[in-house]
mmCIF file of C-alpha atoms in Angstrom:
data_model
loop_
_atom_site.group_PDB
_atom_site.id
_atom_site.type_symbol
_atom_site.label_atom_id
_atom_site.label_comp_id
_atom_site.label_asym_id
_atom_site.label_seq_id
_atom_site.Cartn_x
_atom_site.Cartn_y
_atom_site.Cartn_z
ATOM 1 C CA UNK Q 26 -30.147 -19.805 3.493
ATOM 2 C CA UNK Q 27 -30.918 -20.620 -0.207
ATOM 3 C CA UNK Q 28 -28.295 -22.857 -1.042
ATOM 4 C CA UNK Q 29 -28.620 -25.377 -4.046
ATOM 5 C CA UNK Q 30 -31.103 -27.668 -5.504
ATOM 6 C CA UNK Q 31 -30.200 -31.415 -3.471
ATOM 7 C CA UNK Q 32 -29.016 -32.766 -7.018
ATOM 8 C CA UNK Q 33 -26.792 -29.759 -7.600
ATOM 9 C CA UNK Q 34 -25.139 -30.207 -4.451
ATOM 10 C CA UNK Q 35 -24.114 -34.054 -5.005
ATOM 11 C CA UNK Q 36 -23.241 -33.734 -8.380
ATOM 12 C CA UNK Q 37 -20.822 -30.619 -7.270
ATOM 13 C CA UNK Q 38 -19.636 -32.857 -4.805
ATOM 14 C CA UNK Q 39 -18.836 -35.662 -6.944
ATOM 15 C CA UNK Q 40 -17.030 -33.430 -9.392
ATOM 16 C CA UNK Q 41 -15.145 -31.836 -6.392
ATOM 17 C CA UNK Q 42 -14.442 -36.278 -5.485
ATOM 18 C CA UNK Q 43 -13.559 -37.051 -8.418
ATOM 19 C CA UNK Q 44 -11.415 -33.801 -9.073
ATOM 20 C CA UNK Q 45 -9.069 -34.415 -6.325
ATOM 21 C CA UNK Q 46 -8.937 -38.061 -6.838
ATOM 22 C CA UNK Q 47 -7.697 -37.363 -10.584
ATOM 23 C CA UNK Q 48 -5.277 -35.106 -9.226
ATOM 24 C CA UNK Q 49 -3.573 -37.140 -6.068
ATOM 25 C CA UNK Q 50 -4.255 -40.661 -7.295
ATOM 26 C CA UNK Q 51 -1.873 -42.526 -8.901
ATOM 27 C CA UNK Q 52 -3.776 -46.341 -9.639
ATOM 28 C CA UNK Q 53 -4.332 -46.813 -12.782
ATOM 29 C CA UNK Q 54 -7.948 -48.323 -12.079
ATOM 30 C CA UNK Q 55 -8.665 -45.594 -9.509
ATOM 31 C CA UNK Q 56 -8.167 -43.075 -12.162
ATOM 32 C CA UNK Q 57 -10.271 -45.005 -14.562
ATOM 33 C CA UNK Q 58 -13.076 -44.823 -11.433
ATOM 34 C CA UNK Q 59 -12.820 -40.949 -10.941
ATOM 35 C CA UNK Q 60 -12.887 -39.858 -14.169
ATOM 36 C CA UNK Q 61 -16.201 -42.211 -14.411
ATOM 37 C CA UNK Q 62 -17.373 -40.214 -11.255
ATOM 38 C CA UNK Q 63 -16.602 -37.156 -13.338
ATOM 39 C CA UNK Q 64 -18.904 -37.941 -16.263
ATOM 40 C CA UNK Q 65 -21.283 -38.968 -14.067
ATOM 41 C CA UNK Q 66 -21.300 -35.503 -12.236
ATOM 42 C CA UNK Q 67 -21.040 -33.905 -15.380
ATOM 43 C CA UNK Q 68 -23.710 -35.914 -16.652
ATOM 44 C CA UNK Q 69 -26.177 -35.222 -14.051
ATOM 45 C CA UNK Q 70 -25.563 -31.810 -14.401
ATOM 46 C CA UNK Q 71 -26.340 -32.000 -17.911
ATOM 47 C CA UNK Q 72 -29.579 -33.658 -17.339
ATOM 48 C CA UNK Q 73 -30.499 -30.788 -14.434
ATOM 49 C CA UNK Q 74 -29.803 -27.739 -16.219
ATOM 50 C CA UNK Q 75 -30.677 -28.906 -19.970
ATOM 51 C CA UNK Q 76 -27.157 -27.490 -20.879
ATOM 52 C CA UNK Q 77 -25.389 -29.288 -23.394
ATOM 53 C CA UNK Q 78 -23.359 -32.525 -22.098
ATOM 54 C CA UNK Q 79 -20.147 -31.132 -23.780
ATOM 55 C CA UNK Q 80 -20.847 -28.034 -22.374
ATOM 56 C CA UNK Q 81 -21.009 -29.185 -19.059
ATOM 57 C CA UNK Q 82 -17.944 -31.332 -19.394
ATOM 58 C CA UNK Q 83 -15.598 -28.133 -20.490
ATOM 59 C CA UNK Q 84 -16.853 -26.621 -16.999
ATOM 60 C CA UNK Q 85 -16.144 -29.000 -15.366
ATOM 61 C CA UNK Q 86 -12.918 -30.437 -16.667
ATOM 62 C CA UNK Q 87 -10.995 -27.177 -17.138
ATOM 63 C CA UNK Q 88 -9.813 -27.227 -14.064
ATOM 64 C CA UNK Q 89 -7.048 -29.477 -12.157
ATOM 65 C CA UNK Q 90 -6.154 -30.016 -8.534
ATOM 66 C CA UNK Q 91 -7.685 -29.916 -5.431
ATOM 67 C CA UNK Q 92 -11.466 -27.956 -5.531
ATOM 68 C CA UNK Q 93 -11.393 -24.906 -3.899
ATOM 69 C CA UNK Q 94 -14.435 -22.081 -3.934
ATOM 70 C CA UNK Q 95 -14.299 -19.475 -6.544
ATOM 71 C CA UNK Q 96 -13.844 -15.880 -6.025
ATOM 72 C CA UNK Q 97 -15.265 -13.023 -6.806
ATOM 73 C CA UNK Q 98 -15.958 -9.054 -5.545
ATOM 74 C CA UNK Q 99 -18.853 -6.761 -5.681
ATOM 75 C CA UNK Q 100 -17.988 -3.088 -5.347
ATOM 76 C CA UNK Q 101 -20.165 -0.823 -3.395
ATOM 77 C CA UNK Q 102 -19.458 2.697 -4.199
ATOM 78 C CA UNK Q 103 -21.898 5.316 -2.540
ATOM 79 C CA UNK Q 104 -22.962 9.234 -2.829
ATOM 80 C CA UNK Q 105 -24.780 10.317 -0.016
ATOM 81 C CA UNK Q 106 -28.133 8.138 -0.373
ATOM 82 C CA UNK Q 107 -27.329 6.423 -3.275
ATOM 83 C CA UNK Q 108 -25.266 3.622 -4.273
ATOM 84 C CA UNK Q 109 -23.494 2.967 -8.201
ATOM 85 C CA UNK Q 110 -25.165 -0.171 -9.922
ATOM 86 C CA UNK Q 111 -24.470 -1.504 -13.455
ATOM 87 C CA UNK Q 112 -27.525 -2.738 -15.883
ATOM 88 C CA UNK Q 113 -26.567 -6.470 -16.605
ATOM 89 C CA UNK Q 114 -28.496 -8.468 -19.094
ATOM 90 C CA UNK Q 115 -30.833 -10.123 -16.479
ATOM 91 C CA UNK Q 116 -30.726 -6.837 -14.407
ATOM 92 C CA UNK Q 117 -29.067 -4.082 -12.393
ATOM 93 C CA UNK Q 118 -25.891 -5.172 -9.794
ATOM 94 C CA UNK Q 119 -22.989 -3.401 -7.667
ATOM 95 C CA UNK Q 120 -19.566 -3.880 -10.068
ATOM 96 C CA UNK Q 121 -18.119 -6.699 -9.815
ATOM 97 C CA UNK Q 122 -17.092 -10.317 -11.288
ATOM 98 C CA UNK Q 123 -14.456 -12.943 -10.870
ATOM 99 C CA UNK Q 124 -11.416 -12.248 -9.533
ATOM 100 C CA UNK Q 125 -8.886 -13.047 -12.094
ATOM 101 C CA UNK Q 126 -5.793 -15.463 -11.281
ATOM 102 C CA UNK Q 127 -3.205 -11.985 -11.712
ATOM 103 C CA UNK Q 128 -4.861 -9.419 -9.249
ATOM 104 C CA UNK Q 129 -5.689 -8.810 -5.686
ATOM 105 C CA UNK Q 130 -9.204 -8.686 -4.421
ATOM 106 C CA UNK Q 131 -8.082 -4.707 -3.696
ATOM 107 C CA UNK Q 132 -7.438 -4.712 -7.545
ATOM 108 C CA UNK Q 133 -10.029 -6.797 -8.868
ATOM 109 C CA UNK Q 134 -12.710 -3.903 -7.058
ATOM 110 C CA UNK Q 135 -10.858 -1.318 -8.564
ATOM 111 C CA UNK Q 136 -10.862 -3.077 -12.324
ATOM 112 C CA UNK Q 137 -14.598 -4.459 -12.157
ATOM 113 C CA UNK Q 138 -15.871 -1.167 -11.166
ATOM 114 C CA UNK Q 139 -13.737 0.888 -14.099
ATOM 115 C CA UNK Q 140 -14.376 -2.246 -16.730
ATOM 116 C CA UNK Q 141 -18.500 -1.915 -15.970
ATOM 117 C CA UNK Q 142 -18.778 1.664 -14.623
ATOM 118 C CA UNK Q 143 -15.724 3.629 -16.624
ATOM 119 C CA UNK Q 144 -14.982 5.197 -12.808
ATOM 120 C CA UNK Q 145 -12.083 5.403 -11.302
ATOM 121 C CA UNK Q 146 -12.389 4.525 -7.152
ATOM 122 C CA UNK Q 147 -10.123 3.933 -4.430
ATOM 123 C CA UNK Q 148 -11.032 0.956 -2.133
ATOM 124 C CA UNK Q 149 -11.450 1.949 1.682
ATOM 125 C CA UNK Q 150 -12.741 -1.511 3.272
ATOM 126 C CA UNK Q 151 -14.072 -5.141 2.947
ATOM 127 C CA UNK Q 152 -17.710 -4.999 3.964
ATOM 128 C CA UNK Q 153 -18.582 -8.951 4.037
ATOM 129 C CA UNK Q 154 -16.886 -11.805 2.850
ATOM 130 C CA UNK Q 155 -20.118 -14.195 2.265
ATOM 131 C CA UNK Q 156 -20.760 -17.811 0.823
ATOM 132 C CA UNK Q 157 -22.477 -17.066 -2.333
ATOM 133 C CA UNK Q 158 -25.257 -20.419 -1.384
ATOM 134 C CA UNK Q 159 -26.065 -18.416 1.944
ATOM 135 C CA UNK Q 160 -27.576 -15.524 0.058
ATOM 136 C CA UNK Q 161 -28.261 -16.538 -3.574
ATOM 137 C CA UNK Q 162 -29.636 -19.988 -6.006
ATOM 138 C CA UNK Q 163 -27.626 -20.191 -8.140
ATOM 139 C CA UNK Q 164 -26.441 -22.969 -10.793
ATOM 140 C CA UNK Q 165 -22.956 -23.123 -10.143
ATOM 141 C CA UNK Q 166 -21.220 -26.251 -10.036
ATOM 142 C CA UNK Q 167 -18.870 -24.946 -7.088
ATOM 143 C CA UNK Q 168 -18.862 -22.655 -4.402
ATOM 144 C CA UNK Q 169 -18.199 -19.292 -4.513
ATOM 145 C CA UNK Q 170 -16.884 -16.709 -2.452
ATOM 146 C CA UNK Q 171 -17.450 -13.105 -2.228
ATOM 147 C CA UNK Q 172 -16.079 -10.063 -1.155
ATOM 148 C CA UNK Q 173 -17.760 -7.055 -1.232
ATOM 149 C CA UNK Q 174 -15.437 -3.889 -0.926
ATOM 150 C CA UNK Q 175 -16.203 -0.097 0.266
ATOM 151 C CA UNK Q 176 -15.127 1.958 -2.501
ATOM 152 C CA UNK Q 177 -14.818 5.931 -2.849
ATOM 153 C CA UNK Q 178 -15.368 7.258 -5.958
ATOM 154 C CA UNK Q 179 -12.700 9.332 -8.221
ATOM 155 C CA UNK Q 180 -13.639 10.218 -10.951
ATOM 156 C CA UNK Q 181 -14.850 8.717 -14.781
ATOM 157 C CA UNK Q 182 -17.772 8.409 -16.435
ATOM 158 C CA UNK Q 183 -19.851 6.051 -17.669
ATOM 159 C CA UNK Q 184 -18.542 4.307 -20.604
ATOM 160 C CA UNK Q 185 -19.642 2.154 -23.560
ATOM 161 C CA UNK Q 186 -18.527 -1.614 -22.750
ATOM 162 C CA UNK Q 187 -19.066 -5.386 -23.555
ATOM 163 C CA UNK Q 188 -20.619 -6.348 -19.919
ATOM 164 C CA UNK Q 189 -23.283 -3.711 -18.999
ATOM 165 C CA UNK Q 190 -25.134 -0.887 -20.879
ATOM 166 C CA UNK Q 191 -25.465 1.642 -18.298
ATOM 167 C CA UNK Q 192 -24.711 2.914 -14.982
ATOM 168 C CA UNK Q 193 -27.086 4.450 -12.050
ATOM 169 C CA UNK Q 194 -27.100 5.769 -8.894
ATOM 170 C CA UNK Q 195 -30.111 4.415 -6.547
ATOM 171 C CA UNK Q 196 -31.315 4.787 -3.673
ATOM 172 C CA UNK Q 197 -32.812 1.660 -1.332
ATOM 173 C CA UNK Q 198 -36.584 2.751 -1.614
ATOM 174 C CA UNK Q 199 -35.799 3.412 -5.363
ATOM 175 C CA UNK Q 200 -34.207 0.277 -6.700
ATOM 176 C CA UNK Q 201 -34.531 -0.818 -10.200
ATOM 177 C CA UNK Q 202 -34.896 -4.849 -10.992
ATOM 178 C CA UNK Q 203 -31.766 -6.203 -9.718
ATOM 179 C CA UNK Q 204 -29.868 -9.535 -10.881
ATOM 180 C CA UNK Q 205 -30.576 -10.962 -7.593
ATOM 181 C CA UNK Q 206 -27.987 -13.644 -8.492
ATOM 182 C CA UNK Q 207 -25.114 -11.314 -8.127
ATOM 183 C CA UNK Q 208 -26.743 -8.650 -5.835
ATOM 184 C CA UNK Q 209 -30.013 -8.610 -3.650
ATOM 185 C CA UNK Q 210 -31.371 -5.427 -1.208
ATOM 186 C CA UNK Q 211 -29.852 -7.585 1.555
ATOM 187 C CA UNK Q 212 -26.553 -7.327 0.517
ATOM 188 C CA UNK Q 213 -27.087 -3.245 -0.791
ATOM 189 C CA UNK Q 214 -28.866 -2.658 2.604
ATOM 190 C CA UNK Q 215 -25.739 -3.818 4.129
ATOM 191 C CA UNK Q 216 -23.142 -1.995 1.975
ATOM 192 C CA UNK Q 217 -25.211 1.430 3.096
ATOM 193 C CA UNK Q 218 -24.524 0.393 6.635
ATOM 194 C CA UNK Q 219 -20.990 -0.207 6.238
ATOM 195 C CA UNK Q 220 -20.685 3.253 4.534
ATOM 196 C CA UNK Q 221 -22.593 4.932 7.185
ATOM 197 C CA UNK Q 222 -20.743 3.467 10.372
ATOM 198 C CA UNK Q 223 -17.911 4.925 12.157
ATOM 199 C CA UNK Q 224 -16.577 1.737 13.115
ATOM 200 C CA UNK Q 225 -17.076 -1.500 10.736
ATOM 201 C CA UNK Q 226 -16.802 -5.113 11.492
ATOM 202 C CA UNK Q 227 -16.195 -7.322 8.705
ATOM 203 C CA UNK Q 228 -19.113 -9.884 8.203
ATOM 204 C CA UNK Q 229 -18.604 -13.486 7.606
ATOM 205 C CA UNK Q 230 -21.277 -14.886 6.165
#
């Protein structure tokens, strides 16, 4: 497990506090206390990452209600031997990216992989759904959730975009530098598994 840094976790838990307490509360003087808790959260966050304090409070204020994990998918789409991975500024990754609020995790895989690949793929089957702090550090302030979906490939080619610049096909003894916050040789080891197998059990991880 990788997990966070100890002061990441309790100042992602005090935001997540303080969230739900500025959402459900209704005393006047316990709202005054949570939104302290917030800056506070916010603050050591600030202090952690050496991100701007305003910065850090727009993260973590833009959102109301109770916390919940964030979601997101990773699309593995594979030829034979090799699987499709984007170049991302930090490195190379399966498709993939928030889910937004208006689509399906089905659609999201199908959008991500067209947005940052310019292919068109049909998805067949969720591989894994895995906690993101099981299998990669990360900075987030919350926990996030992701699904990573068997896709079969259309059609389309690679097109110019505002998230990657360029496309590949790799195989696993060939990988290039990978963005091993979004995907690791774990996670592609797995996908080539799923793809392989007649019969395919979900992972929760």
């Amino acid at each position: 497990m990788k997990g966070k840094e100890p002061w990441l976790s309790w100042a992602s838990e005090l935001q997540s506090l303080a969230q739900a307490g500025l959402y459900y509360g209704k005393d006047k003087f316990d709202l005054e206390r949570y939104a302290r808790i917030r800056e506070i959260s916010a603050e050591m966050m600030a202090e952690g990452t050496g991100l701007p304090l305003e910065q850090v409070k727009d993260i973590f204020c833009c959102e109301t209600g109770y916390q919940t994990p964030k979601l997101a998918t990773r699309a593995a789409v594979i030829q034979g031997d090799k699987v499709l991975l984007v170049k991302e500024p930090r490195g190379w990754a399966l498709p993939g990216g928030w889910v937004d609020y208006n689509v399906s995790v089905k659609e999201n895989a199908v959008k991500e992989v067209w947005e940052e690949a310019g292919l068109e793929v049909r998805p067949e089957r969720v591989i894994a759904v895995q906690d993101g702090e099981n299998h990669h550090r990360t900075a987030y302030p919350w926990k996030v959730c992701i699904v990573f979906v068997l896709c079969t490939l259309l059609g389309g080619e690679f097109r110019e975009n505002l998230e990657t610049s360029g496309s590949g096909w790799f195989a696993l003894d060939e990988l290039p530098e990978l963005d091993l916050e979004k995907t690791t040789p774990e996670q592609l080891e797995m996908c080539f598994q799923a793809d392989r197998a007649r019969h395919w059990e979900t992972r929760l991880e």
